[in-house]
PDB file of C-alpha atoms in Angstrom:
ATOM      1  CA  MET Q  17       0.000   0.000   0.000  1.00  0.00           C
ATOM      2  CA  ALA Q  18       3.076   2.244   0.176  1.00  0.00           C
ATOM      3  CA  ASP Q  19       3.042   2.711  -3.612  1.00  0.00           C
ATOM      4  CA  TRP Q  20      -0.280   4.588  -3.691  1.00  0.00           C
ATOM      5  CA  GLY Q  21       1.470   7.997  -3.489  1.00  0.00           C
ATOM      6  CA  PRO Q  22       2.816   8.164  -7.068  1.00  0.00           C
ATOM      7  CA  VAL Q  23      -0.358   6.518  -8.387  1.00  0.00           C
ATOM      8  CA  VAL Q  24      -2.588   9.161  -6.796  1.00  0.00           C
ATOM      9  CA  ILE Q  25      -0.353  11.948  -8.110  1.00  0.00           C
ATOM     10  CA  ALA Q  26      -0.417  10.461 -11.613  1.00  0.00           C
ATOM     11  CA  VAL Q  27      -4.217  10.152 -11.538  1.00  0.00           C
ATOM     12  CA  VAL Q  28      -4.621  13.743 -10.317  1.00  0.00           C
ATOM     13  CA  LEU Q  29      -2.325  15.051 -13.050  1.00  0.00           C
ATOM     14  CA  PHE Q  30      -4.159  12.985 -15.669  1.00  0.00           C
ATOM     15  CA  VAL Q  31      -7.556  14.307 -14.534  1.00  0.00           C
ATOM     16  CA  LEU Q  32      -6.258  17.886 -14.587  1.00  0.00           C
ATOM     17  CA  LEU Q  33      -4.746  17.452 -18.058  1.00  0.00           C
ATOM     18  CA  SER Q  34      -7.494  15.289 -19.572  1.00  0.00           C
ATOM     19  CA  PRO Q  35      -9.954  18.192 -20.166  1.00  0.00           C
ATOM     20  CA  GLY Q  36      -7.379  19.845 -22.445  1.00  0.00           C
ATOM     21  CA  LEU Q  37      -6.857  16.571 -24.306  1.00  0.00           C
ATOM     22  CA  LEU Q  38     -10.605  16.021 -24.624  1.00  0.00           C
ATOM     23  CA  PHE Q  39     -11.011  19.491 -26.139  1.00  0.00           C
ATOM     24  CA  GLN Q  40      -8.037  19.069 -28.508  1.00  0.00           C
ATOM     25  CA  LEU Q  41      -8.865  15.567 -29.793  1.00  0.00           C
ATOM     26  CA  PRO Q  42     -12.183  16.516 -31.500  1.00  0.00           C
ATOM     27  CA  GLY Q  43     -10.419  19.363 -33.319  1.00  0.00           C
ATOM     28  CA  ILE Q  44      -7.641  17.048 -34.498  1.00  0.00           C
ATOM     29  CA  LEU Q  45     -10.125  14.372 -35.578  1.00  0.00           C
ATOM     30  CA  LYS Q  46     -12.275  16.894 -37.483  1.00  0.00           C
ATOM     31  CA  ILE Q  47      -9.224  18.044 -39.438  1.00  0.00           C
TER      32      ILE Q  47
END
């Protein structure tokens, strides 16, 4: 259970960055 630190940090960063990716992907796919 000591390895949850980096996992939580990675998940938080992914959630914070995912909105930008979700907004960029449709634009890339439409092109």
